[in-house]
mmCIF file of C-alpha atoms in Angstrom:
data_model
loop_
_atom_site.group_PDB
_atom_site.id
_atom_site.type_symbol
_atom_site.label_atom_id
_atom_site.label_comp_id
_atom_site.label_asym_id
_atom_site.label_seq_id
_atom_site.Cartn_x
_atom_site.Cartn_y
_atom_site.Cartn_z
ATOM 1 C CA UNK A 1 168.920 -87.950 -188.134
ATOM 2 C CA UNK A 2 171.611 -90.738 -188.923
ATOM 3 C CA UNK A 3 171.109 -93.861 -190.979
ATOM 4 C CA UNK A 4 171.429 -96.273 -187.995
ATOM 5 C CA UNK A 5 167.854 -97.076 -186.146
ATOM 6 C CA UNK A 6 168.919 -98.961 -183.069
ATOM 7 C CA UNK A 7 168.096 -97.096 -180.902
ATOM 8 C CA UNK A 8 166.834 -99.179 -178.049
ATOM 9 C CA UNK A 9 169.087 -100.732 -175.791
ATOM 10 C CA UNK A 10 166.893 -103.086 -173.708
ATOM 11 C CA UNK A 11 163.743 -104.346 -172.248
ATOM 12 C CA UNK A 12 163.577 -102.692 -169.153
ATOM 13 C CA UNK A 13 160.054 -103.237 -167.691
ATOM 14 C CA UNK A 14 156.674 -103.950 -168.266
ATOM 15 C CA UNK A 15 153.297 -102.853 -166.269
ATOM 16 C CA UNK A 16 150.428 -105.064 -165.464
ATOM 17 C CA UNK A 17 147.083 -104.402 -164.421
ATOM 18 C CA UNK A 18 145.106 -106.966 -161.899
ATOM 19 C CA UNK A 19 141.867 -106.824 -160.434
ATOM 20 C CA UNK A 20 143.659 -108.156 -157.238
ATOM 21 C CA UNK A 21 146.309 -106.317 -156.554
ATOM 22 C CA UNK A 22 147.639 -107.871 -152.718
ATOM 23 C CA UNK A 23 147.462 -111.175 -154.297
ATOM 24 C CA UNK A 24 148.925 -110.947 -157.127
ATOM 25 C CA UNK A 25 152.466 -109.078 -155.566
ATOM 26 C CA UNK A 26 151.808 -111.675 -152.765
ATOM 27 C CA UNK A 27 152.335 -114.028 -156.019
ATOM 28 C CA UNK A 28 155.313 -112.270 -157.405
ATOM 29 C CA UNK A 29 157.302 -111.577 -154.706
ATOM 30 C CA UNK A 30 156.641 -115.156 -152.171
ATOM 31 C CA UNK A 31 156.434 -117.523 -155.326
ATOM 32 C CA UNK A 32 158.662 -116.098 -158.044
ATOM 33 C CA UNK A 33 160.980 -114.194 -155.420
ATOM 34 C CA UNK A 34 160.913 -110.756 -157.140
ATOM 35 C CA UNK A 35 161.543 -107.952 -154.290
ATOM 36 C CA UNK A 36 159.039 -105.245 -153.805
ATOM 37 C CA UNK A 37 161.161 -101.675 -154.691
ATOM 38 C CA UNK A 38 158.616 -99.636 -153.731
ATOM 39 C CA UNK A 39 155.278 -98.660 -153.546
ATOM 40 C CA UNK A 40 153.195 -95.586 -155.508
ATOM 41 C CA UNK A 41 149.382 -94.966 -155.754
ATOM 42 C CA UNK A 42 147.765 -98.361 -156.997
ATOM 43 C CA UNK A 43 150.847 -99.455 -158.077
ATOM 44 C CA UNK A 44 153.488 -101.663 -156.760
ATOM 45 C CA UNK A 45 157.304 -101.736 -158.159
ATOM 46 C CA UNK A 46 159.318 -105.375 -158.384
ATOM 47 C CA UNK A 47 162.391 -105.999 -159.475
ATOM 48 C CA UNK A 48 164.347 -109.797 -159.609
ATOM 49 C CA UNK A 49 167.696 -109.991 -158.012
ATOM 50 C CA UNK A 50 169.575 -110.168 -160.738
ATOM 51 C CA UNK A 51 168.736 -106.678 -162.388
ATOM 52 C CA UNK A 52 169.963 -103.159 -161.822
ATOM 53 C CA UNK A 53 167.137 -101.229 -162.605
ATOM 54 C CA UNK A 54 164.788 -99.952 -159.658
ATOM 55 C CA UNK A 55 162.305 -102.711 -160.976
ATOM 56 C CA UNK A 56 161.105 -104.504 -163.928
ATOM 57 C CA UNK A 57 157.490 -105.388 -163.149
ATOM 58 C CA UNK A 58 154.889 -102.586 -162.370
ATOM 59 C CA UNK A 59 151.752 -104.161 -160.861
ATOM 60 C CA UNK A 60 148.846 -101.706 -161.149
ATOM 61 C CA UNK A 61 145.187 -102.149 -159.893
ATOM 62 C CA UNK A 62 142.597 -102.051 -162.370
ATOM 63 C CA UNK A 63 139.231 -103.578 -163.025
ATOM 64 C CA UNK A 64 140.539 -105.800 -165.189
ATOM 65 C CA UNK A 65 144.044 -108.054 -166.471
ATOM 66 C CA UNK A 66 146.082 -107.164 -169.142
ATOM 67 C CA UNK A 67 149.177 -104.626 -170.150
ATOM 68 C CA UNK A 68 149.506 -101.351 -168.798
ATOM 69 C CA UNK A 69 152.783 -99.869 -170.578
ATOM 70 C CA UNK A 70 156.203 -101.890 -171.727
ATOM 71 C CA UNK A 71 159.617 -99.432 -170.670
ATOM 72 C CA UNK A 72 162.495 -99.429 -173.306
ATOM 73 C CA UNK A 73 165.811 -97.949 -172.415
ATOM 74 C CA UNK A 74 167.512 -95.675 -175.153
ATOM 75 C CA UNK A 75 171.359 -96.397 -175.804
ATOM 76 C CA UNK A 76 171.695 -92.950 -175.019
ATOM 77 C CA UNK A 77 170.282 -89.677 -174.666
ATOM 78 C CA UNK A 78 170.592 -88.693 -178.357
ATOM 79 C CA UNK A 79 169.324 -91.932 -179.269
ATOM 80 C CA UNK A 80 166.612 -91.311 -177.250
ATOM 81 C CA UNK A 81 165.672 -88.044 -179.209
ATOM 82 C CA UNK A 82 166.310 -89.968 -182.466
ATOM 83 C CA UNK A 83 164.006 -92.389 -181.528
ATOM 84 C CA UNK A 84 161.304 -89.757 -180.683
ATOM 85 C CA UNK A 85 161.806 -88.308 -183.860
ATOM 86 C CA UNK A 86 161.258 -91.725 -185.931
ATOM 87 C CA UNK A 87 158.368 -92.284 -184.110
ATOM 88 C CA UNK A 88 156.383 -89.366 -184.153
ATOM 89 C CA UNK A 89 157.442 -89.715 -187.759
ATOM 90 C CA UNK A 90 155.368 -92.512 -187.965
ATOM 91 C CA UNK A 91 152.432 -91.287 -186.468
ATOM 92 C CA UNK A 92 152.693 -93.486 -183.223
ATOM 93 C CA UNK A 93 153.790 -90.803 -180.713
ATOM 94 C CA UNK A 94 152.026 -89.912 -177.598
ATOM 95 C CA UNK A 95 154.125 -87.454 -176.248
ATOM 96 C CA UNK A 96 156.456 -87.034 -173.351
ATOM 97 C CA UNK A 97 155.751 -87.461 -169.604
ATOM 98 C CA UNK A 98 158.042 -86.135 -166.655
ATOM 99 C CA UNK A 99 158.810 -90.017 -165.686
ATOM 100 C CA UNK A 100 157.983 -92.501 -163.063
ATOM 101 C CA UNK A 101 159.663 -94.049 -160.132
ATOM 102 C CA UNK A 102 163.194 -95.324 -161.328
ATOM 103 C CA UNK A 103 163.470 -93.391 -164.706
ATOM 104 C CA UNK A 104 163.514 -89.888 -165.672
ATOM 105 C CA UNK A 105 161.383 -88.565 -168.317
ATOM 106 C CA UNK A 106 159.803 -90.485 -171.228
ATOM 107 C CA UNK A 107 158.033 -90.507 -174.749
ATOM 108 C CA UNK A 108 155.123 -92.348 -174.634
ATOM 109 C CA UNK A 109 153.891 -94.010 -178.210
ATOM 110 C CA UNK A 110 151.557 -96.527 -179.470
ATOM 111 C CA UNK A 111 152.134 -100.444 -181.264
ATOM 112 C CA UNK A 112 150.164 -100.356 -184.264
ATOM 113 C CA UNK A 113 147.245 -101.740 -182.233
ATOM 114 C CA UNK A 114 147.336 -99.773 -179.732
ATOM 115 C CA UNK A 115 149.939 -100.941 -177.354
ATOM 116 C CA UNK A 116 150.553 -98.547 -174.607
ATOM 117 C CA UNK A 117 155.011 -98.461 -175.042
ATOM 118 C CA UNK A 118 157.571 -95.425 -173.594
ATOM 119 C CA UNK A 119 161.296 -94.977 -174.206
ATOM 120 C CA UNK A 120 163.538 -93.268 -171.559
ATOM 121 C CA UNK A 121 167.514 -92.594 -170.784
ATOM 122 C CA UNK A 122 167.915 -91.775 -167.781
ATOM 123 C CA UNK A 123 167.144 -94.879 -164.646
ATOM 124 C CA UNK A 124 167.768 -94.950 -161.109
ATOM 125 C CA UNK A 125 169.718 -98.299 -159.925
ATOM 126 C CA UNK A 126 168.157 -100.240 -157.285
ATOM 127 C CA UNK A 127 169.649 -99.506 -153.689
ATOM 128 C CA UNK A 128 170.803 -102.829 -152.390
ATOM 129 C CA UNK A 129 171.301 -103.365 -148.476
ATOM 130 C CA UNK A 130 174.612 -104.001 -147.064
ATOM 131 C CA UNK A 131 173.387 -107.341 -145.932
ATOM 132 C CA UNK A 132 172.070 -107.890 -149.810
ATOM 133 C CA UNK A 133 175.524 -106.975 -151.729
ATOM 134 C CA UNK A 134 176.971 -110.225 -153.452
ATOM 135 C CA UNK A 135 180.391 -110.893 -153.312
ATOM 136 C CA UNK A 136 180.463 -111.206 -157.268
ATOM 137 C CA UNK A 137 180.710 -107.595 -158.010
ATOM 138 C CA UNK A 138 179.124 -108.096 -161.132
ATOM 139 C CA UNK A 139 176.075 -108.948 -160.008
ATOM 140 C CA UNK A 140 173.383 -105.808 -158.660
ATOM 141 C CA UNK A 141 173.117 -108.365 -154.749
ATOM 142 C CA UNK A 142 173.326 -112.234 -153.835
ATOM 143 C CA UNK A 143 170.055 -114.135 -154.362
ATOM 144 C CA UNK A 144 168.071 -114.025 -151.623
ATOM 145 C CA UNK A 145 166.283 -117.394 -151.810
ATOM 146 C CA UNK A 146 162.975 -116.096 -152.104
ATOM 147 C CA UNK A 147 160.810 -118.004 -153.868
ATOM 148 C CA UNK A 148 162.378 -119.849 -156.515
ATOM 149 C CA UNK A 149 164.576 -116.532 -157.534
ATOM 150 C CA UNK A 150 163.792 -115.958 -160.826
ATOM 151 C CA UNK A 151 166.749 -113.822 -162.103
ATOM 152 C CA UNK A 152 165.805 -111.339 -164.540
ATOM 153 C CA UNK A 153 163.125 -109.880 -167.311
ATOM 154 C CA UNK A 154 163.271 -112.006 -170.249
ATOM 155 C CA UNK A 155 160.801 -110.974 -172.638
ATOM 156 C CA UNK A 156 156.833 -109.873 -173.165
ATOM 157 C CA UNK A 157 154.469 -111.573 -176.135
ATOM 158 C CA UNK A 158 152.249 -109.348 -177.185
ATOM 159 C CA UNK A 159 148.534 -110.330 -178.885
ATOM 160 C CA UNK A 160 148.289 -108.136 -182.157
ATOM 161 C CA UNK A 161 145.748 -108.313 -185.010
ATOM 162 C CA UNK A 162 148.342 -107.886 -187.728
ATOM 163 C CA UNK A 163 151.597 -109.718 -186.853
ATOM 164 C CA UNK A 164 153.660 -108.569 -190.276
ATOM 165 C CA UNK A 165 152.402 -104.704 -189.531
ATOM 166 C CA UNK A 166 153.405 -105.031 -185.702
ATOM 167 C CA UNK A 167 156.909 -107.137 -187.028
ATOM 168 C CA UNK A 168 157.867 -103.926 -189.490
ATOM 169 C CA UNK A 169 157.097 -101.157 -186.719
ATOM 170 C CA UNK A 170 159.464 -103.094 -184.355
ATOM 171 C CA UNK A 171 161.962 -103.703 -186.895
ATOM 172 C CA UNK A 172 161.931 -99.389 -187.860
ATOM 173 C CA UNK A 173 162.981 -99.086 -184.149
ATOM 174 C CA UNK A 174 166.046 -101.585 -185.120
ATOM 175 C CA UNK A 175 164.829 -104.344 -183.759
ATOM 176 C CA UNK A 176 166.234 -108.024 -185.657
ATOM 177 C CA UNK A 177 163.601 -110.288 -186.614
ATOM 178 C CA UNK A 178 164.781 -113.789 -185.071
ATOM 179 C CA UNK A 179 162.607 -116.585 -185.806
ATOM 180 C CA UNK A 180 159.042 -116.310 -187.377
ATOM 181 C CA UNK A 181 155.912 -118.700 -187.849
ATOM 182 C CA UNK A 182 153.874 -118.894 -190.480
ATOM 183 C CA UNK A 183 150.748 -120.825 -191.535
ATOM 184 C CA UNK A 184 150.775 -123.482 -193.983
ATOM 185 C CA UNK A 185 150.843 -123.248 -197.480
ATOM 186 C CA UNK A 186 149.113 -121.448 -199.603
ATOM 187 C CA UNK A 187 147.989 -119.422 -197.195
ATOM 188 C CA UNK A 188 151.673 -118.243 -195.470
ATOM 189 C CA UNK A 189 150.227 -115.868 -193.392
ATOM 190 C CA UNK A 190 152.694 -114.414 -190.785
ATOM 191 C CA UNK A 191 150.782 -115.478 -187.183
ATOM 192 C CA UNK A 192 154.262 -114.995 -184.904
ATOM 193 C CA UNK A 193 157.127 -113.273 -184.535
ATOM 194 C CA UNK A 194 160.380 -113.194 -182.071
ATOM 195 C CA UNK A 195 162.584 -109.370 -182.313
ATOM 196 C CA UNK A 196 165.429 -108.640 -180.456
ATOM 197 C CA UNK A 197 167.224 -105.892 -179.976
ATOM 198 C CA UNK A 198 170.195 -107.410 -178.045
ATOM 199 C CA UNK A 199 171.561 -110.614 -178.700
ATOM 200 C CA UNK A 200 168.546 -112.482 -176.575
ATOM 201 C CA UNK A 201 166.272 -114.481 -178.613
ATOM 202 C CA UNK A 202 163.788 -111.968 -178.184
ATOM 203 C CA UNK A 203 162.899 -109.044 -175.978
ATOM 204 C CA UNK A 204 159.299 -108.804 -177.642
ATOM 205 C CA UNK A 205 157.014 -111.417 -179.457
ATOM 206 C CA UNK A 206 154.218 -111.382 -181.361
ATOM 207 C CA UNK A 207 150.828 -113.654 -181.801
ATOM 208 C CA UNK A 208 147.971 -113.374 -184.159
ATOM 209 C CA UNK A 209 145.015 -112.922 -181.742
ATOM 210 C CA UNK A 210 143.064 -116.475 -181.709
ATOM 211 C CA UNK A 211 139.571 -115.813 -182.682
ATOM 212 C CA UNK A 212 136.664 -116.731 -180.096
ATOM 213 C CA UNK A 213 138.926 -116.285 -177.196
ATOM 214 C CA UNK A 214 136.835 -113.028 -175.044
ATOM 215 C CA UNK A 215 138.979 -113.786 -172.118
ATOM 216 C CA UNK A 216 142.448 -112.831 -173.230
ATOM 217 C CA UNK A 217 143.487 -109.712 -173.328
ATOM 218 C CA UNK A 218 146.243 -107.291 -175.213
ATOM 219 C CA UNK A 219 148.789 -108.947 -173.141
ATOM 220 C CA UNK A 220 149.807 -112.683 -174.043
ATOM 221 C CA UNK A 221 152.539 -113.083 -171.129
ATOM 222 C CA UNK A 222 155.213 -111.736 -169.446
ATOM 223 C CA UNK A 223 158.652 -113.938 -169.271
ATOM 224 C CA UNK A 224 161.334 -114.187 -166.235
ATOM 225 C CA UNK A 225 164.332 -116.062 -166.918
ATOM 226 C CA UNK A 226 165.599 -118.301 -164.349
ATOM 227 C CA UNK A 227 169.665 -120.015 -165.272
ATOM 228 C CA UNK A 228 169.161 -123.381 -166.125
ATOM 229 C CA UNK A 229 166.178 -126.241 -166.615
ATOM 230 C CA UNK A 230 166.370 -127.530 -163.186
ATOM 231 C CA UNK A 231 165.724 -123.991 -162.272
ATOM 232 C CA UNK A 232 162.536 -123.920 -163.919
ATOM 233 C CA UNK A 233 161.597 -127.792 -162.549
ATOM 234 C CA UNK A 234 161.816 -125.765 -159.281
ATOM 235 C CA UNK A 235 159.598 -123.086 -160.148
ATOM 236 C CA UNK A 236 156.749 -125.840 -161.054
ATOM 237 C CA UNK A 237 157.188 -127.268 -157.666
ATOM 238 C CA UNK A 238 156.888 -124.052 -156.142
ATOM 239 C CA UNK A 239 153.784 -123.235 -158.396
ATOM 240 C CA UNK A 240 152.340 -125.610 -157.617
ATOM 241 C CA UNK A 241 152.807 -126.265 -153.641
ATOM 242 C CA UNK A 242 151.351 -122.130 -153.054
ATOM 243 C CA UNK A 243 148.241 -123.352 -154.577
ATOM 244 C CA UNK A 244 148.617 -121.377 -157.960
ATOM 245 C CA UNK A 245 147.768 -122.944 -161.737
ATOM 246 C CA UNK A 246 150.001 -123.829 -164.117
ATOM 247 C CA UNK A 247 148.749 -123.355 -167.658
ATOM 248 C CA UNK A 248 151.500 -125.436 -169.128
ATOM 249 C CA UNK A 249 153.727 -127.795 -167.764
ATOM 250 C CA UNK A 250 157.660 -127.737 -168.382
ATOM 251 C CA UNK A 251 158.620 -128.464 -171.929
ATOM 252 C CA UNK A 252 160.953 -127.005 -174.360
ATOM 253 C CA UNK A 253 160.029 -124.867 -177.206
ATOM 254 C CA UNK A 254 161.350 -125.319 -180.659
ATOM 255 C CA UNK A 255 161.184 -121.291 -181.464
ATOM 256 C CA UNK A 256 163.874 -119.939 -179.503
ATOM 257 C CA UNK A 257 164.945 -123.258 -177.794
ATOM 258 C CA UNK A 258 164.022 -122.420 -174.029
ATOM 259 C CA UNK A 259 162.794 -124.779 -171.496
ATOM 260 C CA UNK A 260 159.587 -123.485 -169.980
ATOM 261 C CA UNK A 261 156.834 -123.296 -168.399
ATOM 262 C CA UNK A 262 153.614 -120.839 -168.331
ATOM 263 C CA UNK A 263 151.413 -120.040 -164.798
ATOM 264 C CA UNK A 264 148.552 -117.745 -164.457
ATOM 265 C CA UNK A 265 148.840 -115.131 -161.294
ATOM 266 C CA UNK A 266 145.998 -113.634 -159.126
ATOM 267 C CA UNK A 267 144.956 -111.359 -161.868
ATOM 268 C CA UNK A 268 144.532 -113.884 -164.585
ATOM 269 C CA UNK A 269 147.572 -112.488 -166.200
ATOM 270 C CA UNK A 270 149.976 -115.547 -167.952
ATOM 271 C CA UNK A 271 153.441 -115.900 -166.734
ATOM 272 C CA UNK A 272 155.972 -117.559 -168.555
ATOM 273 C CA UNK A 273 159.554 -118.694 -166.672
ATOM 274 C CA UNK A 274 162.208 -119.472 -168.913
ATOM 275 C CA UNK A 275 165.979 -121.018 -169.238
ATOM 276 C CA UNK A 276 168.339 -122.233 -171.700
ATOM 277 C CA UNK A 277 167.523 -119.768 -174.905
ATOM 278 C CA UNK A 278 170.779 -119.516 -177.158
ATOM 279 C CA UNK A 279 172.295 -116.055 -177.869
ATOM 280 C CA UNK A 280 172.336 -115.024 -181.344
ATOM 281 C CA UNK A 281 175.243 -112.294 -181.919
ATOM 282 C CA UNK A 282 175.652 -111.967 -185.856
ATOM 283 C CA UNK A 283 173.569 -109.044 -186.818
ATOM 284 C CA UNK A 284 172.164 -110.643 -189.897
ATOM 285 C CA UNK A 285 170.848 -113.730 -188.279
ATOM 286 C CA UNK A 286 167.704 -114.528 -189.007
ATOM 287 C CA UNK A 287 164.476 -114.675 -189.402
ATOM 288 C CA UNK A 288 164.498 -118.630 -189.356
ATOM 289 C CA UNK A 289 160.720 -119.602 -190.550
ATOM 290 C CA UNK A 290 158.648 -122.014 -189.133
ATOM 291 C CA UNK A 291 155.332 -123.520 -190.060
ATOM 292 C CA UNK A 292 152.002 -124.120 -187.949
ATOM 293 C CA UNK A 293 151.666 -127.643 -188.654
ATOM 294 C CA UNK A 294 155.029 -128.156 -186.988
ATOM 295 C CA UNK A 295 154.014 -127.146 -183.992
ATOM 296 C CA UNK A 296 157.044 -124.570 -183.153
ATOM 297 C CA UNK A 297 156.103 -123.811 -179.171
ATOM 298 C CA UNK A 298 156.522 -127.946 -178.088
ATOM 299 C CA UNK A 299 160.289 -129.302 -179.494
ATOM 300 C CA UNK A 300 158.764 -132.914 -178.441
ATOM 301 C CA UNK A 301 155.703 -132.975 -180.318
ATOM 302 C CA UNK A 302 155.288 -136.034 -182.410
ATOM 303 C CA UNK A 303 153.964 -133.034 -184.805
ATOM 304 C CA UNK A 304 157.216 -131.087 -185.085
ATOM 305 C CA UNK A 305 159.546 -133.430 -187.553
ATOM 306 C CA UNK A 306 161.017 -130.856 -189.572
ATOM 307 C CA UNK A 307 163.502 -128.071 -188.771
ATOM 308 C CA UNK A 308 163.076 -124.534 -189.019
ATOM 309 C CA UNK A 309 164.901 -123.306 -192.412
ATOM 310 C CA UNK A 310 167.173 -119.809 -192.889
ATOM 311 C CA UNK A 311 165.515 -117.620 -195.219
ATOM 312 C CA UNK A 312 167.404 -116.079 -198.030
#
């Protein structure tokens, strides 16, 4: 095996369960204007406009919310065996299956807490319709206009008992560690993390588990980015006018910088839409630490009067 462990080149989807499966792709696909790929078992495939892939967001029925699986795309086959060998190294591997609609076969492996996660190489691109193909050839089609056109997978926050164990399984994969939060002093306790493996803020992110909450699940949220703040203004209005809740209003966050908002689908899973995150391209940036008290997820809290500091 060589030295270098990135191995991962991207987010490519996640999977969601939902006791209400209609409603919640009725959700997805009239609110947030994600386009319905295709259609398997329980299971329905979405992707955003703006992406390649066959789709992004796997909506399964089940009896309950939460995460089904998260899809990570190799940087290449031989990374992808690489990556297999690392991880069954570590005693997370679950073993291969044959693949799924719009990838070829997988490894399937575990988070530390049991996080259902597969890496694959080889995807099938979306098809677009003649009537669908953008005149910017570098995008996959035009936007539609559906909903409010969210453009592309962002991110997914995970809930995990032990953030610094979860943090250093990522970061063996060759993920960065971008920004992270502790508690106060003297405790210091890690409680959140942001990893990257591209030059995104983060692709995953991780939260201590908040005690006395039986109604979340393994999943804390799933993230579509949308291109600027207006965009995401938008996306309250149309929230809101469909009838649907929004958990959190618009506001910026201090970790990672994005304007945002959070809304809670059919299913009772949390959705978070997203704009204006920087880009961080040195590959020793990071991890910026942050502190509880300063209240890292609102920038405008009266709480939050000190700035995150680079650790040596």
């Amino acid at each position: 095996m060589s030295k270098r462990n990135h191995f991962i080149s991207q987010l490519a989807h996640v999977e969601i369960y939902t006791p209400h499966l209609e409603e919640t792709v009725k959700f997805y696909t009239n609110t947030i204007g994600l386009q319905e790929s295709d259609r398997k078992g329980n299971s329905v495939y979405l992707r955003a406009w703006g992406e390649f892939f066959h789709h992004s967001l796997k909506i399964t029925e089940g009896p309950d919310k939460g995460l089904g699986h998260i899809g990570w795309r190799a940087e290449s086959e031989e990374d992808l065996l690489e990556a297999v060998e690392l991880i069954e190294g570590l005693g997370y591997g679950e073993g291969w299956i044959e693949g799924d609609l719009g990838h070829g076969r997988a490894f399937q492996f575990r988070s530390p807490d049991g996080h259902l996660e597969e890496i694959f190489w080889d995807v099938e691109l979306a098809v677009i319709p003649e009537e669908l193909k953008s005149r910017w050839r570098s995008r996959p089609q035009r936007n539609p206009g559906n909903g409010f056109s969210a453009r592309r997978l962002d991110h997914v926050t995970l809930w995990t008992s032990d953030v610094a164990r979860h943090r250093k399984f990522y970061q063996q994969l060759g993920f960065k560690h971008n920004e992270a939060i502790l508690l106060d002093e003297p405790s210091n306790q890690e409680v959140g993390g942001l990893l990257a493996v591209s030059s995104l803020s983060h692709e995953v992110a991780l939260f201590s588990l908040p005690p006395n909450h039986p109604n979340e699940s393994n999943l804390n949220h799933v993230c579509y980015a949308v291109e600027n703040r207006e965009e995401v203004l938008d996306a309250a209005d149309f929230i809101k006018e469909h009838g649907y809740t929004l958990e959190m209003k618009p506001s910026k966050h201090a970790v990672g910088e994005a304007f945002y908002l959070y809304a809670l689908d059919p299913g009772g899973n949390r959705l978070e839409i997203y704009a204006g995150s920087p880009l961080y391209f040195a590959p020793d940036y990071g991890p910026v630490t942050w502190r509880v008290s300063e209240n890292p997820n609102d920038a405008w809290s009266e709480s939050n009067i000190l700035v995150g500091e680079q650790k040596d």
